[in-house]
Amino acid sequence: MAREATADVGLIGLAVMGQNLALNLADHGYRVAVFNRTTEVMKHFVATEKPPGGLVGCETVQELVASLARPRKVILLVKAGPAVDEVTKELIEAGMEPDDIVVDCGNSLWTDTIRREKEYAGRCKFFGSGVSGGEVGARFGPSLMPGGDPDSWKHLEPIWKAIAAKVDEKTGRPIESYAPGKPVVGGVPCTTYLGPNGAGHYVKMVHNGIEYIDMQLIAEAYTLLTNLLGMKPPELSEVFDRWNDGDLDSYLIQITRDIFAQHDPVHQEGYLVDYVLDAAGQKGTGKWTSVNALDMGIPASSIAEAVFARCMSALKEERVVASKHLDGPRRAHDERRDELVAAIRDALYCSKICAYAQGFELMREGEKEYGWSFDFAAIAGIFRGGCIIRARFLQKIMEAYSRDNGLVNLLLDPYFGDQIQKGQRSWRKVVALAATTGIAAPAFMSALAYYDGYRSERLPANLLQAQRDYFGAHTYERTDAPRGTFFHLDWTAPGRPQVEIRRP
Ligand code: 6PG
């Protein structure tokens, strides 16, 4: 049966994220054609949900393509990887035309998006968009990070702006509504065009790298509060509730507060968090961020540390054995309770600033490497609502980059420099205490090392260069010669003169 081409947008992949994004679109009046590999899932979805814009159930990809108004716009919410190519090829075979748009909304590797845009050019416009905010975000307003062909963006922009999370224009605080069929009216949408090809997926990847370190820092604050002060979940919940009322105000602090308040649903007493096994999983976006930082030579050390912290946690059985063999110090200290809680808060905040400094520095290098041109204030702006790292202090990051889009590092912004200045005594105290009491706090420590490294006019890398030259004639530059002039000394031959090495 021939389909009338009346649907505004198509969506493939009806797992929870796909279903929720389809409902979000339809809540904003868009008629959404939906397809899922398992037809029963699609049928059940269409039979159960009756959102305002309407859903058009499609049993085949051909039906979906036939039901779309031109230029066709099809959103993919399928597993990142080969499935994206498989579905795109199916769509092309089913009749997509050169100006029709396929939008990959999964957590795809940005280089795949760059490759796909080229590979499918002339057959369809392949577009990438990061989507952050989990299931609830997809349903009621995610942060959307689009990148791809600018002409295709013109067709997507109104849709993206409609379904994205909204923040208040003046305060930058999220405006939220969790009522189906009653989306937020007004506000600034948390989406902006980020650049061509893989720019959107790149920014989403860095968002996830920041998400990893944000979460790890919170986890370290938890272990310090627990191990140094003996705090139990109800008290931890109160502490996080207080912390949420200030610079640390963020989605991740809020959910942490709520997690600590959750009783165990299995046992009569106790809290669920105490029963959750301490072995963290990961799907790879934090690792991609770290690998990219290593590839580009950017010291995003705390982001990488957060990935390694998950790797360490996953060695559960080994750790259990090691805990019986390897000694550490006693966890004794003479800090006052309220002072230590405040110091841990400061350590968390200062480390968080360093984490964002690393993430934004990485994006600055990424834009050079891939020929993009990021508006960093706009990126901070779309992180203010909808996404997992949404936080009050993103307004401050936005303001910092609005003052100077060329800001080399967030730490050099006067506001953030001042914040670190205020918190660094406590931060150092907490890191020292973690070391002397034997509590693993790798992200706090790494962030502090990043800060101290970054503010060091002179690092001991002179010795590294001397060593490299000693054993491998790798040459060195001199403090008393212009940069880019290289020398070598035969360190084992006394009296041999230093030679200048001309590089081609
Ligand atoms: C988001 C999240 C999401 C991510 C999960 C799981 O922005 O909504 O980043 O995209 O998939 O957080 O990531 P890990 O399994 O790697 O922790």
Coordinates of C-alpha atoms and ligand atoms in Angstrom, one line a residue:
M1 CA 0.0 0.0 0.0
A2 CA 1.4 3.4 -1.0
R3 CA 2.1 5.7 1.9
E4 CA 1.2 9.3 2.0
A5 CA 4.4 11.3 2.6
T6 CA 3.1 13.2 5.6
A7 CA 5.4 12.4 8.4
D8 CA 7.8 15.2 9.4
V9 CA 10.6 13.0 10.7
G10 CA 11.5 9.3 10.8
L11 CA 13.1 7.5 13.7
I12 CA 14.8 4.1 13.6
G13 CA 15.6 2.2 16.8
L14 CA 12.9 2.0 19.4
A15 CA 14.9 1.0 22.5
V16 CA 14.2 3.4 25.4
M17 CA 16.2 6.3 24.1
G18 CA 14.5 6.0 20.6
Q19 CA 11.0 5.7 22.1
N20 CA 11.6 8.7 24.3
L21 CA 13.0 10.9 21.6
A22 CA 10.1 10.0 19.3
L23 CA 7.7 11.0 22.1
N24 CA 9.6 14.2 22.7
L25 CA 9.3 15.0 18.9
A26 CA 5.6 14.2 18.8
D27 CA 5.0 16.3 22.0
H28 CA 6.3 19.2 19.9
G29 CA 3.7 18.5 17.2
Y30 CA 6.0 16.6 14.8
R31 CA 4.4 13.5 13.1
V32 CA 7.0 10.8 13.6
A33 CA 7.4 7.7 11.4
V34 CA 8.9 4.9 13.5
F35 CA 10.7 1.7 12.6
N36 CA 12.3 -1.0 14.7
R37 CA 14.0 -4.2 13.7
T38 CA 11.7 -6.2 15.9
T39 CA 8.3 -5.2 14.6
E40 CA 6.4 -6.2 17.8
V41 CA 8.3 -3.5 19.7
M42 CA 7.1 -0.9 17.2
K43 CA 3.5 -2.1 17.2
H44 CA 3.3 -2.1 21.0
F45 CA 4.8 1.4 21.1
V46 CA 2.4 2.8 18.5
A47 CA -0.5 1.1 20.1
T48 CA 0.3 2.4 23.6
E49 CA 1.4 5.9 23.0
K50 CA -0.8 8.7 21.6
P51 CA 1.4 11.9 21.7
P52 CA 0.0 15.1 20.1
G53 CA 2.0 15.0 16.8
G54 CA 1.2 11.4 16.2
L55 CA 3.2 8.3 15.4
V56 CA 3.2 6.4 12.1
G57 CA 4.2 2.8 12.6
C58 CA 6.3 1.4 9.8
E59 CA 7.0 -2.3 9.4
T60 CA 9.8 -1.8 6.8
V61 CA 12.5 0.7 6.1
Q62 CA 10.8 1.2 2.7
E63 CA 7.5 2.2 4.4
L64 CA 9.4 4.6 6.6
V65 CA 11.1 6.3 3.7
A66 CA 7.8 6.5 1.7
S67 CA 6.0 8.1 4.6
L68 CA 8.4 11.1 5.0
A69 CA 8.0 14.6 3.6
R70 CA 11.0 15.9 1.6
P71 CA 13.8 16.5 2.4
R72 CA 13.4 13.3 4.4
K73 CA 14.9 13.4 7.9
V74 CA 15.6 10.1 9.6
I75 CA 17.0 9.9 13.1
L76 CA 19.0 6.8 14.0
L77 CA 19.1 5.6 17.5
V78 CA 20.9 2.4 16.9
K79 CA 24.0 1.0 18.6
A80 CA 27.1 2.9 17.6
G81 CA 29.3 0.9 15.3
P82 CA 28.5 -1.2 12.2
A83 CA 24.7 -1.0 12.8
V84 CA 24.9 2.7 11.8
D85 CA 26.3 1.8 8.4
E86 CA 23.9 -1.1 7.9
V87 CA 20.8 1.1 8.5
T88 CA 22.2 4.0 6.4
K89 CA 22.7 1.6 3.5
E90 CA 19.2 0.2 3.9
L91 CA 17.8 3.7 3.9
I92 CA 19.6 4.5 0.7
E93 CA 18.4 1.3 -0.9
A94 CA 14.9 2.1 0.3
G95 CA 14.8 5.4 -1.7
M96 CA 16.6 8.1 0.3
E97 CA 17.7 10.9 -2.1
P98 CA 20.9 13.0 -2.1
D99 CA 19.4 15.8 -0.1
D100 CA 17.6 13.6 2.4
I101 CA 19.2 13.6 5.8
V102 CA 20.3 10.7 8.1
V103 CA 21.0 11.9 11.6
D104 CA 23.1 9.6 13.7
C105 CA 22.1 10.3 17.3
G106 CA 24.2 7.6 18.9
N107 CA 27.5 7.9 20.8
S108 CA 29.5 7.4 17.6
L109 CA 33.2 8.0 17.2
W110 CA 33.6 11.3 15.5
T111 CA 36.1 10.0 13.0
D112 CA 33.4 7.5 11.9
T113 CA 31.0 10.4 11.3
I114 CA 33.7 12.2 9.2
R115 CA 34.1 9.0 7.2
R116 CA 30.4 8.4 6.8
E117 CA 29.6 11.9 5.7
K118 CA 32.1 11.4 2.8
E119 CA 31.1 7.9 2.1
Y120 CA 27.4 8.6 1.7
A121 CA 27.7 11.9 0.0
G122 CA 25.7 12.0 -3.2
R123 CA 23.4 9.3 -1.8
C124 CA 22.2 11.1 1.3
K125 CA 23.4 13.7 3.8
F126 CA 24.9 12.0 6.7
F127 CA 24.7 14.1 9.8
G128 CA 25.9 13.5 13.4
S129 CA 24.3 14.7 16.6
G130 CA 25.4 14.0 20.2
V131 CA 22.4 13.5 22.5
S132 CA 23.0 13.8 26.2
G133 CA 20.7 13.4 29.2
G134 CA 19.9 9.7 29.3
E135 CA 16.3 8.4 29.0
V136 CA 14.7 11.3 30.8
G137 CA 16.6 13.8 28.8
A138 CA 15.6 12.2 25.5
R139 CA 11.9 12.3 26.7
F140 CA 11.7 15.8 28.1
G141 CA 14.7 17.7 26.7
P142 CA 18.2 16.6 26.0
S143 CA 21.3 18.7 25.3
L144 CA 21.9 18.2 21.5
M145 CA 25.3 18.6 19.9
P146 CA 24.8 18.6 16.1
G147 CA 27.5 18.6 13.5
G148 CA 27.4 18.1 9.7
D149 CA 26.4 19.7 6.5
P150 CA 25.3 23.3 7.2
D151 CA 22.4 23.1 4.6
S152 CA 21.0 20.1 6.3
W153 CA 21.2 21.9 9.6
K154 CA 18.8 24.5 8.3
H155 CA 16.2 21.7 8.0
L156 CA 17.0 20.2 11.4
E157 CA 17.4 23.4 13.4
P158 CA 13.8 24.1 14.2
I159 CA 13.3 20.5 15.2
W160 CA 16.4 20.4 17.3
K161 CA 15.6 23.7 19.0
A162 CA 12.1 22.5 19.8
I163 CA 13.0 19.2 21.4
A164 CA 16.2 20.3 23.2
A165 CA 16.3 21.2 26.9
K166 CA 15.7 24.8 27.8
V167 CA 17.5 27.2 30.1
D168 CA 16.4 30.5 31.5
E169 CA 17.8 33.3 29.4
K170 CA 19.0 35.4 32.3
T171 CA 20.1 32.9 34.9
G172 CA 21.1 30.0 32.6
R173 CA 19.2 27.6 35.0
P174 CA 17.4 24.7 33.4
I175 CA 13.6 25.1 32.9
E176 CA 12.2 21.7 33.3
S177 CA 8.8 20.0 32.7
Y178 CA 8.3 16.3 33.1
A179 CA 4.7 16.3 32.0
P180 CA 4.0 14.2 28.8
G181 CA 2.3 16.4 26.1
K182 CA 3.2 19.6 28.0
P183 CA 6.7 20.6 26.9
V184 CA 8.5 23.7 28.2
V185 CA 7.4 26.9 26.6
G186 CA 10.2 29.5 26.0
G187 CA 13.7 29.5 27.2
V188 CA 17.0 29.1 25.4
P189 CA 17.4 25.7 23.7
C190 CA 20.4 23.6 24.7
T191 CA 21.6 23.0 21.1
T192 CA 23.7 24.9 18.7
Y193 CA 25.3 24.0 15.4
L194 CA 28.9 23.0 16.2
G195 CA 30.5 22.6 12.8
P196 CA 30.8 20.3 9.9
N197 CA 31.2 16.5 9.7
G198 CA 32.2 15.0 13.1
A199 CA 32.2 18.2 15.2
G200 CA 29.0 17.3 17.1
H201 CA 30.1 13.8 17.9
Y202 CA 33.5 15.1 19.0
V203 CA 32.0 17.6 21.4
K204 CA 29.7 14.8 22.7
M205 CA 32.7 12.6 23.3
V206 CA 34.5 15.3 25.3
H207 CA 31.3 15.9 27.2
N208 CA 31.4 12.2 28.2
G209 CA 35.1 12.5 29.2
I210 CA 34.1 15.3 31.5
E211 CA 31.2 13.2 32.7
Y212 CA 33.7 10.5 33.7
I213 CA 35.9 12.8 35.7
D214 CA 32.9 14.6 37.3
M215 CA 31.6 11.3 38.5
Q216 CA 35.0 10.1 39.7
L217 CA 35.5 13.2 41.7
I218 CA 32.2 12.8 43.4
A219 CA 33.1 9.2 44.2
E220 CA 36.3 10.3 45.7
A221 CA 34.6 12.8 47.9
Y222 CA 32.3 10.0 49.0
T223 CA 35.2 7.7 49.9
L224 CA 36.9 10.4 51.9
L225 CA 33.7 11.4 53.8
T226 CA 33.1 7.7 54.5
N227 CA 36.6 6.6 55.4
L228 CA 37.8 9.7 57.3
L229 CA 34.5 10.7 59.0
G230 CA 32.6 7.5 59.1
M231 CA 29.6 9.0 57.4
K232 CA 26.7 6.8 56.5
P233 CA 24.3 7.2 53.5
P234 CA 21.7 9.4 55.2
E235 CA 24.3 11.9 56.4
L236 CA 26.1 11.8 53.0
S237 CA 22.8 12.6 51.4
E238 CA 22.5 15.7 53.6
V239 CA 26.0 16.8 52.8
F240 CA 25.4 16.5 49.0
D241 CA 22.1 18.3 49.4
R242 CA 24.0 21.2 51.1
W243 CA 26.7 21.1 48.4
N244 CA 24.1 21.3 45.8
D245 CA 23.1 24.7 47.1
G246 CA 26.1 26.6 45.7
D247 CA 28.9 26.4 43.2
L248 CA 28.6 22.6 43.0
D249 CA 24.9 22.7 42.1
S250 CA 24.6 20.1 39.3
Y251 CA 22.6 17.1 38.1
L252 CA 25.3 14.7 39.2
I253 CA 25.4 16.1 42.8
Q254 CA 21.6 15.9 42.9
I255 CA 21.4 12.3 41.8
T256 CA 24.2 11.5 44.2
R257 CA 22.1 13.0 47.1
D258 CA 19.2 10.9 46.0
I259 CA 21.2 7.7 45.6
F260 CA 22.4 8.0 49.2
A261 CA 18.8 8.4 50.4
Q262 CA 17.7 5.2 48.7
H263 CA 16.9 2.3 51.0
D264 CA 17.8 -1.2 49.9
P265 CA 14.7 -2.7 48.2
V266 CA 15.8 -6.2 49.1
H267 CA 16.7 -6.1 52.7
Q268 CA 14.6 -4.7 55.5
E269 CA 17.2 -2.2 56.5
G270 CA 20.3 -0.6 55.0
Y271 CA 20.9 1.5 51.9
L272 CA 21.2 0.3 48.4
V273 CA 24.5 2.1 47.6
D274 CA 26.2 -0.2 50.2
Y275 CA 25.0 -3.3 48.4
V276 CA 26.1 -2.1 44.9
L277 CA 29.3 -3.9 43.8
D278 CA 32.2 -1.6 43.5
A279 CA 33.1 -2.5 39.9
A280 CA 32.3 0.2 37.3
G281 CA 31.6 -0.5 33.7
Q282 CA 32.2 1.7 30.7
K283 CA 31.2 1.8 27.1
G284 CA 34.3 3.6 25.8
T285 CA 33.6 7.3 25.3
G286 CA 35.9 8.2 28.2
K287 CA 38.6 6.1 26.8
W288 CA 38.2 7.7 23.3
T289 CA 38.6 11.1 25.0
S290 CA 41.8 10.0 26.7
V291 CA 43.2 8.4 23.6
N292 CA 42.4 11.5 21.6
A293 CA 44.2 13.6 24.3
L294 CA 47.2 11.3 24.1
D295 CA 47.2 11.5 20.3
M296 CA 47.1 15.2 20.2
G297 CA 49.5 15.7 23.2
I298 CA 47.0 17.5 25.4
P299 CA 47.4 16.8 29.2
A300 CA 43.9 15.8 29.9
S301 CA 45.4 13.6 32.7
S302 CA 42.4 13.7 35.1
I303 CA 40.0 12.6 32.4
A304 CA 42.3 9.6 31.7
E305 CA 42.7 9.1 35.4
A306 CA 38.9 8.7 35.7
V307 CA 39.0 6.0 33.0
F308 CA 41.8 4.2 34.8
A309 CA 39.9 4.5 38.1
R310 CA 37.1 2.5 36.5
C311 CA 39.6 0.0 35.2
M312 CA 41.0 -0.4 38.7
S313 CA 37.6 -0.8 40.1
A314 CA 36.9 -3.6 37.6
L315 CA 39.8 -5.6 39.1
K316 CA 37.6 -6.5 42.0
E317 CA 38.8 -10.0 42.6
E318 CA 42.5 -9.0 42.4
R319 CA 41.9 -6.1 44.8
V320 CA 40.2 -8.4 47.3
V321 CA 43.3 -10.6 47.3
A322 CA 45.7 -7.6 47.4
S323 CA 43.8 -6.1 50.3
K324 CA 44.9 -9.1 52.4
H325 CA 48.6 -8.7 51.5
L326 CA 49.4 -5.0 51.0
D327 CA 49.6 -2.8 54.1
G328 CA 48.8 0.9 54.3
P329 CA 48.7 3.5 57.0
R330 CA 46.0 3.9 59.7
R331 CA 43.1 6.2 58.8
A332 CA 43.7 8.5 61.8
H333 CA 43.6 12.3 61.6
D334 CA 42.8 15.1 63.9
E335 CA 40.7 17.3 61.5
R336 CA 37.5 18.8 62.8
R337 CA 34.4 17.3 61.2
D338 CA 32.8 20.3 59.7
E339 CA 36.1 21.8 58.5
L340 CA 37.0 18.6 56.8
V341 CA 33.6 18.4 55.1
A342 CA 34.2 21.9 53.8
A343 CA 37.7 21.1 52.7
I344 CA 36.5 18.1 50.7
R345 CA 33.9 20.3 49.1
D346 CA 36.6 22.8 48.1
A347 CA 38.8 19.9 46.8
L348 CA 36.0 18.7 44.7
Y349 CA 35.2 22.1 43.3
C350 CA 38.9 23.0 42.4
S351 CA 39.4 19.6 40.8
K352 CA 36.2 20.0 38.8
I353 CA 37.5 23.3 37.5
C354 CA 40.7 21.5 36.3
A355 CA 38.6 18.8 34.7
Y356 CA 36.6 21.3 32.7
A357 CA 39.8 23.2 31.8
Q358 CA 41.2 19.9 30.4
G359 CA 38.0 19.1 28.4
F360 CA 37.9 22.6 26.9
E361 CA 41.6 22.6 26.2
L362 CA 41.1 19.3 24.3
M363 CA 38.3 20.8 22.2
R364 CA 40.6 23.8 21.4
E365 CA 43.2 21.4 20.0
G366 CA 40.5 19.3 18.4
E367 CA 39.2 22.3 16.4
K368 CA 42.7 22.9 15.1
E369 CA 43.3 19.3 14.2
Y370 CA 40.0 18.9 12.3
G371 CA 39.5 22.4 10.9
W372 CA 36.5 23.3 13.0
S373 CA 35.8 26.7 14.6
F374 CA 34.2 26.2 18.0
D375 CA 32.3 28.9 19.9
F376 CA 33.3 27.8 23.4
A377 CA 30.7 30.0 25.1
A378 CA 28.0 28.4 23.0
I379 CA 29.3 24.9 23.9
A380 CA 29.3 25.8 27.6
G381 CA 25.8 27.2 27.0
I382 CA 24.3 24.0 25.6
F383 CA 25.9 22.0 28.5
R384 CA 23.8 24.1 31.0
G385 CA 20.7 22.1 30.6
G386 CA 19.6 18.6 29.6
C387 CA 22.9 16.8 29.6
I388 CA 24.5 14.7 32.3
I389 CA 27.1 17.3 33.2
R390 CA 24.6 20.2 33.5
A391 CA 25.7 22.4 36.4
R392 CA 25.3 25.9 37.6
F393 CA 29.0 26.7 37.1
L394 CA 28.6 26.2 33.3
Q395 CA 27.1 29.6 33.3
K396 CA 30.4 30.9 34.6
I397 CA 32.3 29.0 32.0
M398 CA 30.1 30.5 29.4
E399 CA 30.7 33.9 30.7
A400 CA 34.5 33.2 30.7
Y401 CA 34.5 32.3 27.0
S402 CA 32.1 35.1 26.2
R403 CA 34.7 37.5 27.6
D404 CA 37.4 35.8 25.5
N405 CA 36.7 32.9 23.0
G406 CA 40.5 32.7 22.6
L407 CA 41.0 31.9 26.3
V408 CA 43.9 29.4 26.3
N409 CA 42.9 27.6 29.5
L410 CA 40.0 28.1 31.8
L411 CA 42.4 28.4 34.7
L412 CA 43.6 31.7 33.2
D413 CA 40.2 33.2 33.4
P414 CA 40.2 35.7 36.4
Y415 CA 37.0 34.2 37.9
F416 CA 38.2 30.6 37.9
G417 CA 41.7 31.6 38.9
D418 CA 40.2 33.3 41.9
Q419 CA 38.0 30.3 42.7
I420 CA 41.1 28.0 42.8
Q421 CA 42.9 30.6 44.8
K422 CA 40.2 30.4 47.5
G423 CA 40.0 26.6 47.5
Q424 CA 43.5 25.5 47.0
R425 CA 44.6 25.3 50.7
S426 CA 41.8 22.9 51.5
W427 CA 42.4 21.0 48.2
R428 CA 46.0 20.5 49.1
K429 CA 45.1 19.5 52.7
V430 CA 42.6 16.9 51.4
V431 CA 45.1 15.4 48.9
A432 CA 47.7 15.2 51.6
L433 CA 45.3 13.6 53.9
A434 CA 44.3 11.0 51.3
A435 CA 48.0 10.2 50.8
T436 CA 48.8 10.0 54.5
T437 CA 45.8 7.9 55.4
G438 CA 46.1 5.6 52.4
I439 CA 42.8 6.4 50.6
A440 CA 42.9 6.2 46.8
A441 CA 41.9 9.6 45.4
P442 CA 43.5 9.5 42.0
A443 CA 41.3 12.2 40.4
F444 CA 41.8 14.7 43.2
M445 CA 45.5 14.1 43.1
S446 CA 45.8 14.2 39.3
A447 CA 43.8 17.4 39.1
L448 CA 46.1 19.0 41.7
A449 CA 49.2 17.8 39.8
Y450 CA 47.7 19.2 36.6
Y451 CA 47.2 22.6 38.3
D452 CA 50.7 22.6 39.7
G453 CA 52.2 21.4 36.5
Y454 CA 50.3 24.1 34.5
R455 CA 51.4 26.9 36.7
S456 CA 55.1 25.8 36.8
E457 CA 57.4 28.1 34.8
R458 CA 60.0 25.4 35.0
L459 CA 59.3 21.6 35.1
P460 CA 62.0 18.9 35.4
A461 CA 61.6 18.0 31.7
N462 CA 65.1 19.5 31.2
L463 CA 66.3 16.3 32.8
L464 CA 64.1 14.2 30.6
Q465 CA 65.6 15.8 27.5
A466 CA 69.1 15.4 28.8
Q467 CA 68.4 11.7 29.4
R468 CA 66.9 11.3 25.9
D469 CA 69.9 12.9 24.4
Y470 CA 72.3 10.8 26.5
F471 CA 70.9 7.5 25.5
G472 CA 69.4 8.2 22.1
A473 CA 70.9 11.4 20.7
H474 CA 67.4 12.9 20.7
T475 CA 68.8 16.4 21.1
Y476 CA 67.8 19.2 23.4
E477 CA 66.9 22.9 23.3
R478 CA 68.8 25.3 25.5
T479 CA 67.4 28.0 27.8
D480 CA 69.9 30.5 26.4
A481 CA 69.2 29.8 22.7
P482 CA 66.1 30.5 20.6
R483 CA 63.4 27.9 20.6
G484 CA 63.7 25.5 17.7
T485 CA 67.5 25.3 17.9
F486 CA 68.5 21.8 18.8
F487 CA 71.8 20.5 20.3
H488 CA 73.5 17.2 21.0
L489 CA 76.3 16.3 23.3
D490 CA 78.1 13.0 23.4
W491 CA 77.7 12.7 27.1
T492 CA 80.1 9.7 27.5
A493 CA 83.0 11.3 25.7
P494 CA 84.7 13.8 28.0
G495 CA 85.7 17.1 26.3
R496 CA 83.6 16.4 23.2
P497 CA 81.9 19.8 22.2
Q498 CA 78.2 20.3 22.0
V499 CA 77.0 20.3 18.4
E500 CA 74.0 22.2 16.9
I501 CA 71.8 19.8 15.0
R502 CA 70.0 21.2 12.0
R503 CA 66.6 19.7 11.5
P504 CA 65.3 19.3 7.9
Ligands
6PG1 C1 24.8 11.0 28.2 C2 25.7 9.9 28.6 C3 25.4 8.7 27.8 C4 26.4 7.5 28.1 C5 26.2 6.9 29.5 C6 27.0 5.7 29.7 O1 25.4 12.1 27.9 O2 23.6 10.9 28.2 O3 27.0 10.3 28.4 O4 25.6 9.0 26.5 O5 26.2 6.5 27.2 O6 26.5 7.8 30.4 O7 28.4 5.8 29.5 P1 29.4 4.8 30.1 O8 28.8 3.4 30.0 O9 30.7 4.9 29.3 O10 29.6 5.2 31.5

